[in-house]
Short mmCIF file of C-alpha atoms and ligand atoms in Angstrom, two decimals:
data_model
loop_
_atom_site.label_atom_id
_atom_site.label_comp_id
_atom_site.label_asym_id
_atom_site.label_seq_id
_atom_site.Cartn_x
_atom_site.Cartn_y
_atom_site.Cartn_z
CA UNK A 1 92.27 18.19 164.93
CA UNK A 2 96.41 17.42 164.05
CA UNK A 3 96.21 16.71 160.44
CA UNK A 4 98.58 13.42 160.80
CA UNK A 5 96.01 12.63 161.98
CA UNK A 6 92.75 12.08 159.89
CA UNK A 7 91.23 9.60 159.34
CA UNK A 8 90.91 10.14 155.69
CA UNK A 9 95.19 10.12 155.09
CA UNK A 10 95.71 7.11 153.26
CA UNK A 11 99.08 6.84 152.08
CA UNK A 12 101.08 5.21 148.75
CA UNK A 13 102.99 2.78 150.83
CA UNK A 14 100.69 -0.27 151.04
CA UNK A 15 99.75 -0.93 154.56
CA UNK A 16 97.88 -4.31 155.60
CA UNK A 17 94.82 -3.30 157.51
CA UNK A 18 95.94 -4.98 160.87
CA UNK A 19 99.02 -3.09 160.96
CA UNK A 20 99.88 -1.11 163.86
CA UNK A 21 101.87 2.04 161.23
CA UNK A 22 99.54 3.37 159.44
CA UNK A 23 100.16 7.46 157.74
CA UNK A 24 98.77 8.24 161.45
CA UNK A 25 100.33 6.96 163.62
CA UNK A 26 104.41 8.14 162.36
CA UNK A 27 107.26 7.02 165.00
CA UNK A 28 109.99 7.13 165.46
CA UNK A 29 112.75 4.80 166.32
CA UNK A 30 117.13 3.78 166.22
CA UNK A 31 116.92 1.84 162.93
CA UNK A 32 120.62 -0.47 161.72
CA UNK A 33 120.87 -2.04 158.58
CA UNK A 34 123.74 -4.70 158.18
CA UNK A 35 126.63 -2.80 156.70
CA UNK A 36 125.30 1.10 157.68
CA UNK A 37 125.75 2.79 161.55
CA UNK A 38 122.26 3.35 163.10
CA UNK A 39 119.91 6.47 161.75
CA UNK A 40 116.73 8.13 163.41
CA UNK A 41 113.72 6.16 160.80
CA UNK A 42 109.34 6.41 161.13
CA UNK A 43 107.20 3.17 159.69
CA UNK A 44 105.00 2.79 158.00
CA UNK A 45 103.55 -0.33 156.87
CA UNK A 46 106.24 -2.93 156.94
CA UNK A 47 108.72 -0.15 155.27
CA UNK A 48 111.27 1.93 157.74
CA UNK A 49 111.19 5.40 156.83
CA UNK A 50 115.32 6.96 156.63
CA UNK A 51 115.01 10.37 157.90
CA UNK A 52 118.87 10.76 157.64
CA UNK A 53 119.04 9.99 153.90
CA UNK A 54 115.58 11.96 153.58
CA UNK A 55 117.18 14.88 155.44
CA UNK A 56 120.42 14.55 152.61
CA UNK A 57 118.23 14.41 150.00
CA UNK A 58 116.37 17.38 150.39
CA UNK A 59 112.65 16.65 151.81
CA UNK A 60 113.39 18.69 155.40
CA UNK A 61 113.96 22.15 153.72
CA UNK A 62 112.86 24.78 156.59
CA UNK A 63 112.52 22.96 159.58
CA UNK A 64 114.67 22.45 162.79
CA UNK A 65 117.23 19.92 162.06
CA UNK A 66 120.76 18.79 161.05
CA UNK A 67 122.12 16.18 159.38
CA UNK A 68 123.25 14.84 162.98
CA UNK A 69 120.60 14.55 164.65
CA UNK A 70 119.00 11.63 162.10
CA UNK A 71 122.78 10.43 161.91
CA UNK A 72 122.40 9.47 165.73
CA UNK A 73 122.52 6.60 167.68
CA UNK A 74 118.91 7.92 169.76
CA UNK A 75 116.10 9.64 169.73
CA UNK A 76 117.62 12.71 172.11
CA UNK A 77 119.12 14.87 169.47
CA UNK A 78 115.02 15.53 167.80
CA UNK A 79 114.06 14.95 171.24
CA UNK A 80 116.37 18.39 172.15
CA UNK A 81 115.18 19.61 169.78
CA UNK A 82 111.36 20.50 171.43
CA UNK A 83 107.43 19.71 170.66
CA UNK A 84 107.22 22.55 167.85
CA UNK A 85 110.17 20.82 166.00
CA UNK A 86 109.05 16.49 166.09
CA UNK A 87 105.06 18.12 165.69
CA UNK A 88 106.05 19.56 162.58
CA UNK A 89 108.50 16.79 161.15
CA UNK A 90 106.16 13.84 161.42
CA UNK A 91 103.80 16.04 160.08
CA UNK A 92 105.87 16.30 156.91
CA UNK A 93 106.54 12.74 157.13
CA UNK A 94 102.78 12.90 156.62
CA UNK A 95 102.86 15.00 154.04
CA UNK A 96 105.60 13.37 151.98
CA UNK A 97 104.10 9.88 152.51
CA UNK A 98 100.11 10.79 151.92
CA UNK A 99 99.19 9.23 148.22
CA UNK A 100 98.77 13.17 147.28
CA UNK A 101 101.97 14.33 147.15
CA UNK A 102 104.31 12.88 144.35
CA UNK A 103 107.45 14.71 145.11
CA UNK A 104 109.18 11.10 146.39
CA UNK A 105 106.59 8.61 145.33
CA UNK A 106 107.44 10.02 141.61
CA UNK A 107 111.32 9.73 142.55
CA UNK A 108 112.68 5.91 142.40
CA UNK A 109 116.20 7.06 142.84
CA UNK A 110 114.98 8.51 146.08
CA UNK A 111 112.44 5.86 147.30
CA UNK A 112 114.95 3.77 146.63
CA UNK A 113 117.16 4.87 149.41
CA UNK A 114 114.48 6.32 151.81
CA UNK A 115 112.84 2.64 151.89
CA UNK A 116 113.77 -0.51 153.69
CA UNK A 117 112.00 -3.47 154.06
CA UNK A 118 111.67 -4.27 158.00
CA UNK A 119 113.00 -7.75 157.99
CA UNK A 120 116.74 -5.34 156.67
CA UNK A 121 116.76 -3.70 159.91
CA UNK A 122 117.51 -4.57 163.50
CA UNK A 123 115.61 -2.39 166.48
CA UNK A 124 118.02 -0.37 168.45
CA UNK A 125 117.41 1.37 172.26
CA UNK A 126 114.98 4.25 170.70
CA UNK A 127 116.17 7.01 173.13
CA UNK A 128 119.66 6.57 175.60
CA UNK A 129 116.94 6.90 178.76
CA UNK A 130 119.28 9.79 182.09
CA UNK A 131 116.78 8.88 184.95
CA UNK A 132 113.90 6.11 185.02
CA UNK A 133 111.04 6.36 187.14
CA UNK A 134 109.04 3.74 188.24
CA UNK A 135 104.87 4.50 189.32
CA UNK A 136 102.36 2.07 191.15
CA UNK A 137 99.04 3.58 189.63
CA UNK A 138 96.75 1.17 188.56
CA UNK A 139 94.80 0.89 191.44
CA UNK A 140 93.54 -2.98 190.16
CA UNK A 141 97.38 -3.74 190.66
CA UNK A 142 98.18 -2.42 193.98
CA UNK A 143 94.81 -3.72 195.47
CA UNK A 144 96.00 -7.37 194.13
CA UNK A 145 99.56 -6.65 195.97
CA UNK A 146 97.72 -5.11 199.17
CA UNK A 147 95.37 -8.29 199.50
CA UNK A 148 98.45 -10.62 198.09
CA UNK A 149 100.99 -9.70 201.03
CA UNK A 150 98.99 -7.34 203.64
CA UNK A 151 95.32 -7.20 204.23
CA UNK A 152 92.50 -8.05 202.08
CA UNK A 153 90.60 -5.37 204.35
CA UNK A 154 92.48 -2.44 203.90
CA UNK A 155 94.13 -3.40 200.68
CA UNK A 156 95.28 0.38 200.08
CA UNK A 157 97.99 1.73 201.48
CA UNK A 158 96.52 5.40 203.07
CA UNK A 159 98.67 7.15 200.88
CA UNK A 160 97.80 5.30 197.43
CA UNK A 161 94.90 7.81 197.23
CA UNK A 162 96.41 10.41 197.22
CA UNK A 163 99.73 10.42 195.66
CA UNK A 164 101.25 9.02 192.23
CA UNK A 165 103.16 6.08 194.43
CA UNK A 166 106.92 5.96 192.53
CA UNK A 167 110.13 4.52 193.39
CA UNK A 168 113.77 5.55 190.70
CA UNK A 169 114.39 2.44 189.07
CA UNK A 170 117.82 2.12 187.49
CA UNK A 171 118.03 3.68 183.26
CA UNK A 172 121.23 1.85 182.34
CA UNK A 173 119.36 -1.82 181.88
CA UNK A 174 116.39 -0.56 180.16
CA UNK A 175 117.11 -2.89 177.20
CA UNK A 176 115.86 -2.81 173.04
CA UNK A 177 113.18 -6.17 172.21
CA UNK A 178 114.49 -8.97 171.43
CA UNK A 179 117.16 -8.76 173.86
CA UNK A 180 117.34 -12.36 175.77
CA UNK A 181 117.52 -11.93 179.48
CA UNK A 182 119.83 -14.20 181.84
CA UNK A 183 117.50 -15.19 184.78
CA UNK A 184 118.88 -13.32 188.06
CA UNK A 185 120.41 -14.68 190.85
CA UNK A 186 120.47 -12.91 194.30
CA UNK A 187 119.43 -13.70 197.91
CA UNK A 188 116.15 -14.55 199.40
CA UNK A 189 114.49 -16.44 202.48
CA UNK A 190 112.14 -19.35 201.58
CA UNK A 191 111.49 -19.79 205.66
CA UNK A 192 111.06 -16.96 207.96
CA UNK A 193 112.67 -19.31 210.21
CA UNK A 194 115.51 -19.55 208.63
CA UNK A 195 118.87 -17.78 207.40
CA UNK A 196 118.57 -16.29 203.76
CA UNK A 197 120.17 -18.11 200.43
CA UNK A 198 121.95 -17.95 197.58
CA UNK A 199 120.60 -18.92 193.86
CA UNK A 200 118.45 -18.09 191.07
CA UNK A 201 115.02 -16.38 191.12
CA UNK A 202 112.81 -18.50 191.58
CA UNK A 203 109.61 -16.56 191.34
CA UNK A 204 110.74 -14.42 188.22
CA UNK A 205 108.50 -12.51 186.63
CA UNK A 206 106.76 -9.51 183.91
CA UNK A 207 105.13 -6.26 185.01
CA UNK A 208 103.17 -4.92 181.81
CA UNK A 209 103.76 -1.49 181.75
CA UNK A 210 103.71 1.67 179.16
CA UNK A 211 106.39 4.55 179.82
CA UNK A 212 106.87 7.59 178.81
CA UNK A 213 109.98 9.59 177.30
CA UNK A 214 110.43 13.38 178.39
CA UNK A 215 112.04 16.76 176.01
CA UNK A 216 113.64 19.03 178.17
CA UNK A 217 111.94 19.62 181.76
CA UNK A 218 112.36 22.26 183.50
CA UNK A 219 116.16 23.42 185.37
CA UNK A 220 115.97 22.31 189.05
CA UNK A 221 114.25 24.18 191.51
CA UNK A 222 111.31 24.85 189.37
CA UNK A 223 107.93 22.37 188.54
CA UNK A 224 105.53 21.48 186.13
CA UNK A 225 101.54 21.23 186.44
CA UNK A 226 99.33 19.48 185.01
CA UNK A 227 98.59 21.91 181.91
CA UNK A 228 101.97 21.81 180.89
CA UNK A 229 102.15 17.89 181.76
CA UNK A 230 102.06 17.66 177.44
CA UNK A 231 104.40 20.35 176.23
CA UNK A 232 107.09 18.35 178.45
CA UNK A 233 106.52 14.48 177.40
CA UNK A 234 106.99 12.87 173.79
CA UNK A 235 105.90 9.57 173.14
CA UNK A 236 105.17 6.44 174.74
CA UNK A 237 106.55 2.89 174.13
CA UNK A 238 105.25 -0.87 175.67
CA UNK A 239 107.12 -1.90 179.00
CA UNK A 240 108.13 -5.39 180.24
CA UNK A 241 109.82 -4.30 183.78
CA UNK A 242 110.81 -7.49 184.92
CA UNK A 243 110.23 -9.13 188.29
CA UNK A 244 111.82 -11.47 190.67
CA UNK A 245 109.11 -11.70 192.88
CA UNK A 246 111.00 -13.93 195.73
CA UNK A 247 114.32 -11.77 195.47
CA UNK A 248 111.66 -8.72 195.74
CA UNK A 249 110.06 -10.24 198.98
CA UNK A 250 113.33 -10.52 201.11
CA UNK A 251 115.16 -7.27 200.23
CA UNK A 252 112.33 -4.84 200.15
CA UNK A 253 112.07 -3.22 202.94
CA UNK A 254 112.43 -0.45 204.04
CA UNK A 255 113.91 1.15 201.12
CA UNK A 256 111.88 -0.70 198.26
CA UNK A 257 112.09 -2.32 195.64
CA UNK A 258 116.37 -2.91 194.51
CA UNK A 259 118.24 -5.67 193.08
CA UNK A 260 114.48 -7.53 192.00
CA UNK A 261 114.17 -4.90 189.85
CA UNK A 262 117.67 -3.53 188.22
CA UNK A 263 118.70 -6.86 186.43
CA UNK A 264 116.37 -6.15 183.21
CA UNK A 265 112.88 -3.83 182.01
CA UNK A 266 112.53 -4.24 178.44
CA UNK A 267 110.42 -2.04 175.33
CA UNK A 268 108.97 -1.47 172.23
CA UNK A 269 111.26 -0.32 170.15
CA UNK A 270 109.31 2.61 167.82
CA UNK A 271 108.19 5.29 170.47
CA UNK A 272 104.31 6.81 169.59
CA UNK A 273 104.16 10.18 170.07
CA UNK A 274 101.40 11.76 171.99
CA UNK A 275 100.53 13.67 168.58
CA UNK A 276 99.30 9.95 166.88
CA UNK A 277 97.49 8.89 170.70
CA UNK A 278 96.06 12.46 170.52
CA UNK A 279 92.74 10.65 168.83
CA UNK A 280 92.37 8.24 171.71
CA UNK A 281 92.16 9.94 174.50
CA UNK A 282 89.82 8.81 177.10
CA UNK A 283 88.19 9.80 180.19
CA UNK A 284 90.28 8.98 183.45
CA UNK A 285 88.22 7.16 187.20
CA UNK A 286 86.90 9.37 190.05
CA UNK A 287 89.47 10.68 191.95
CA UNK A 288 87.94 9.93 195.21
CA UNK A 289 89.18 11.72 197.59
CA UNK A 290 89.13 14.50 195.02
CA UNK A 291 92.71 14.99 195.39
CA UNK A 292 95.38 18.03 195.94
CA UNK A 293 95.51 21.30 193.76
CA UNK A 294 98.54 20.33 192.43
CA UNK A 295 97.42 17.51 190.80
CA UNK A 296 93.57 18.49 189.49
CA UNK A 297 94.01 17.82 186.69
CA UNK A 298 91.33 19.59 183.32
CA UNK A 299 90.40 17.98 180.39
CA UNK A 300 91.78 13.91 179.50
CA UNK A 301 94.76 12.56 179.82
CA UNK A 302 93.87 9.14 179.80
CA UNK A 303 94.07 6.95 176.90
CA UNK A 304 92.05 4.56 175.33
CA UNK A 305 95.16 1.22 174.74
CA UNK A 306 94.35 -2.21 174.31
CA UNK A 307 97.29 -4.19 176.11
CA UNK A 308 98.69 -7.83 176.10
CA UNK A 309 101.39 -10.17 177.64
CA UNK A 310 101.59 -13.23 175.84
CA UNK A 311 103.68 -16.43 176.91
CA UNK A 312 105.57 -18.24 174.47
CA UNK A 313 107.15 -21.50 175.64
CA UNK A 314 110.65 -23.01 173.91
CA UNK A 315 109.37 -24.52 170.90
CA UNK A 316 106.14 -23.84 171.46
CA UNK A 317 103.11 -21.67 170.19
CA UNK A 318 101.73 -18.37 172.21
CA UNK A 319 99.25 -18.27 175.10
CA UNK A 320 97.79 -15.03 175.52
CA UNK A 321 97.59 -14.64 179.39
CA UNK A 322 96.76 -11.58 179.50
CA UNK A 323 94.40 -8.44 178.16
CA UNK A 324 95.03 -5.00 180.39
CA UNK A 325 94.11 -1.87 178.70
CA UNK A 326 95.91 1.93 180.22
CA UNK A 327 92.56 3.18 180.69
CA UNK A 328 92.80 1.73 183.59
CA UNK A 329 95.83 3.94 184.77
CA UNK A 330 93.87 5.15 188.05
CA UNK A 331 97.05 7.98 188.21
CA UNK A 332 97.47 9.53 184.93
CA UNK A 333 100.18 11.18 183.08
CA UNK A 334 100.02 14.67 183.63
CA UNK A 335 99.80 14.30 187.52
CA UNK A 336 102.99 12.08 187.73
CA UNK A 337 105.02 14.33 185.49
CA UNK A 338 102.99 17.66 188.11
CA UNK A 339 103.91 15.60 190.88
CA UNK A 340 107.50 14.39 189.98
CA UNK A 341 108.47 17.51 189.64
CA UNK A 342 106.55 19.28 192.40
CA UNK A 343 109.70 19.66 194.41
CA UNK A 344 111.72 21.07 192.08
CA UNK A 345 113.02 17.72 190.76
CA UNK A 346 114.40 19.14 187.06
CA UNK A 347 113.24 16.68 184.54
CA UNK A 348 115.95 15.63 180.93
CA UNK A 349 115.74 14.80 177.69
CA UNK A 350 115.52 11.21 177.82
CA UNK A 351 114.02 10.69 181.07
CA UNK A 352 111.71 7.83 181.20
CA UNK A 353 108.48 7.21 183.11
CA UNK A 354 106.97 3.70 183.94
CA UNK A 355 103.34 3.61 184.87
CA UNK A 356 103.61 0.51 186.76
CA UNK A 357 102.32 -2.78 186.14
CA UNK A 358 98.45 -1.61 184.85
CA UNK A 359 96.09 -4.85 185.74
CA UNK A 360 91.92 -4.15 185.48
CA UNK A 361 89.41 -5.55 187.60
CA UNK A 362 89.61 -8.63 186.38
CA UNK A 363 91.41 -11.86 186.50
CA UNK A 364 91.80 -11.69 183.00
CA UNK A 365 93.25 -8.51 182.93
CA UNK A 366 95.72 -8.65 185.53
CA UNK A 367 99.65 -7.15 184.10
CA UNK A 368 101.69 -10.38 185.89
CA UNK A 369 101.99 -13.41 186.55
CA UNK A 370 101.50 -12.60 190.26
CA UNK A 371 98.12 -11.38 190.21
CA UNK A 372 97.67 -13.85 187.33
CA UNK A 373 98.44 -17.16 189.06
CA UNK A 374 97.70 -15.51 192.95
CA UNK A 375 100.99 -16.13 194.49
CA UNK A 376 101.45 -19.02 192.28
CA UNK A 377 98.20 -20.99 194.07
CA UNK A 378 96.00 -20.75 190.48
CA UNK A 379 98.71 -21.79 187.97
CA UNK A 380 98.11 -20.94 184.70
CA UNK A 381 97.80 -23.79 182.02
CA UNK A 382 99.31 -23.50 178.48
CA UNK A 383 98.62 -24.49 174.45
CA UNK A 384 100.89 -27.10 175.22
CA UNK A 385 99.44 -28.57 178.44
CA UNK A 386 102.20 -27.39 180.47
CA UNK A 387 101.55 -25.22 182.89
CA UNK A 388 102.94 -21.66 184.19
CA UNK A 389 103.00 -20.15 188.09
CA UNK A 390 105.71 -17.70 187.05
CA UNK A 391 108.36 -17.47 184.15
CA UNK A 392 109.76 -20.82 182.83
CA UNK A 393 114.23 -20.88 181.33
CA UNK A 394 113.04 -20.22 178.01
CA UNK A 395 109.72 -18.26 177.10
CA UNK A 396 109.71 -15.24 175.63
CA UNK A 397 106.92 -13.39 177.21
CA UNK A 398 105.19 -10.93 174.24
CA UNK A 399 103.36 -7.48 174.49
CA UNK A 400 101.71 -6.30 172.52
CA UNK A 401 99.26 -2.52 171.95
CA UNK A 402 96.94 -0.59 169.78
CA UNK A 403 94.50 1.71 170.22
CA UNK A 404 91.15 2.01 167.81
CA UNK A 405 88.93 4.70 166.84
CA UNK A 406 87.35 6.19 163.49
CA UNK A 407 88.65 2.93 162.16
CA UNK A 408 92.03 4.06 162.69
CA UNK A 409 94.60 1.42 163.96
CA UNK A 410 97.71 2.25 165.70
CA UNK A 411 99.49 0.69 167.74
CA UNK A 412 103.06 -0.44 169.59
CA UNK A 413 103.82 -3.14 167.45
CA UNK A 414 105.75 -5.56 170.40
CA UNK A 415 108.52 -6.18 172.93
CA UNK A 416 109.99 -9.86 172.85
CA UNK A 417 111.74 -11.16 175.17
CA UNK A 418 113.54 -14.68 175.60
CA UNK A 419 115.05 -15.82 179.41
CA UNK A 420 117.34 -17.25 179.46
CA UNK A 421 118.85 -20.22 182.60
CA UNK A 422 121.33 -18.70 185.20
CA UNK A 423 124.37 -19.40 183.87
MN1 LIG B 1 107.02 -1.65 187.63
#
């Protein structure tokens, strides 16, 4: 077991029992305060930990980092140092904030420089994303989409059980939680026997996804096996992969999604490390037909992470519209990474790979409005009496995720995005 994951650990920083951030989490993110430049941070309870300050005060001795690695506007600087280095860094934080360690806690002058109230920081994009790939790895979601748009009897396309299907997305429009988006405009064809029209999307949707970020991979021409995959993945966040269903329907043939997907993908700002997620591993589904050998894997690569989506209409209260779980994935991260690189495609530090919409079998666990409202035929009731088939102007969509095991709860916080009207 990784020492920093020990369920018995307690911090000298107070942590509410429902917090996503006990000492067993120690995620990484980029934060900014009013008068200071962006910096690498971690978090316990409602305190953000300034890693740059810890470095300057001498608490990171014998770790392979420099100050510029922490006085940085992206986690890429620490990720560049590789898995062993970031594991050691998290372990050092675990030691410093352990209730039994007095090195830092006894020095009030230092504590003042290192800890900041979470209300006083702005969380920024955690990673400079080079390339973004979106998979399509939830069987429930692929089945629902196939049923809605093609043929219920043959909902899954013939390749789906053989290939972790994916496409190359757009990195430039990945944004952090709390950044508002405008309703996208584009071409749609509402009526199949008329010409297309131009205007604001009428079928704006969320996609409940999780994403992982990579360390530096291997050079072009080499591949990463399922057994090696764990060494190349830094951590995960929640992603709302915004989608304009009406634009998508008209444009996607034959090359797949384009403008329907590249106007925004919102992520939660804390990257929870694969180390921290280790205790929450769970068995994956039986894969039948048996996968080709490069997709075989040993051990567990699925994770039991409870996910939920809420919609907050303007000046109103939130209605939770979906409760899903990351364990519903058919293809796991090791298989996705092995497949992505099996042709020799190189992976770079800070690449982001998303799961695809995560839907379980139950209608209450569907991960998009397209599925929840069954293509608009079953409107969802909000607590304020209004109904939703898709997302309205001025709605805020919130996604959250957390895991529970051995009396420890760790989580991702949330990704929250308000939709402004099209201009
Ligand atoms: Mn997606």
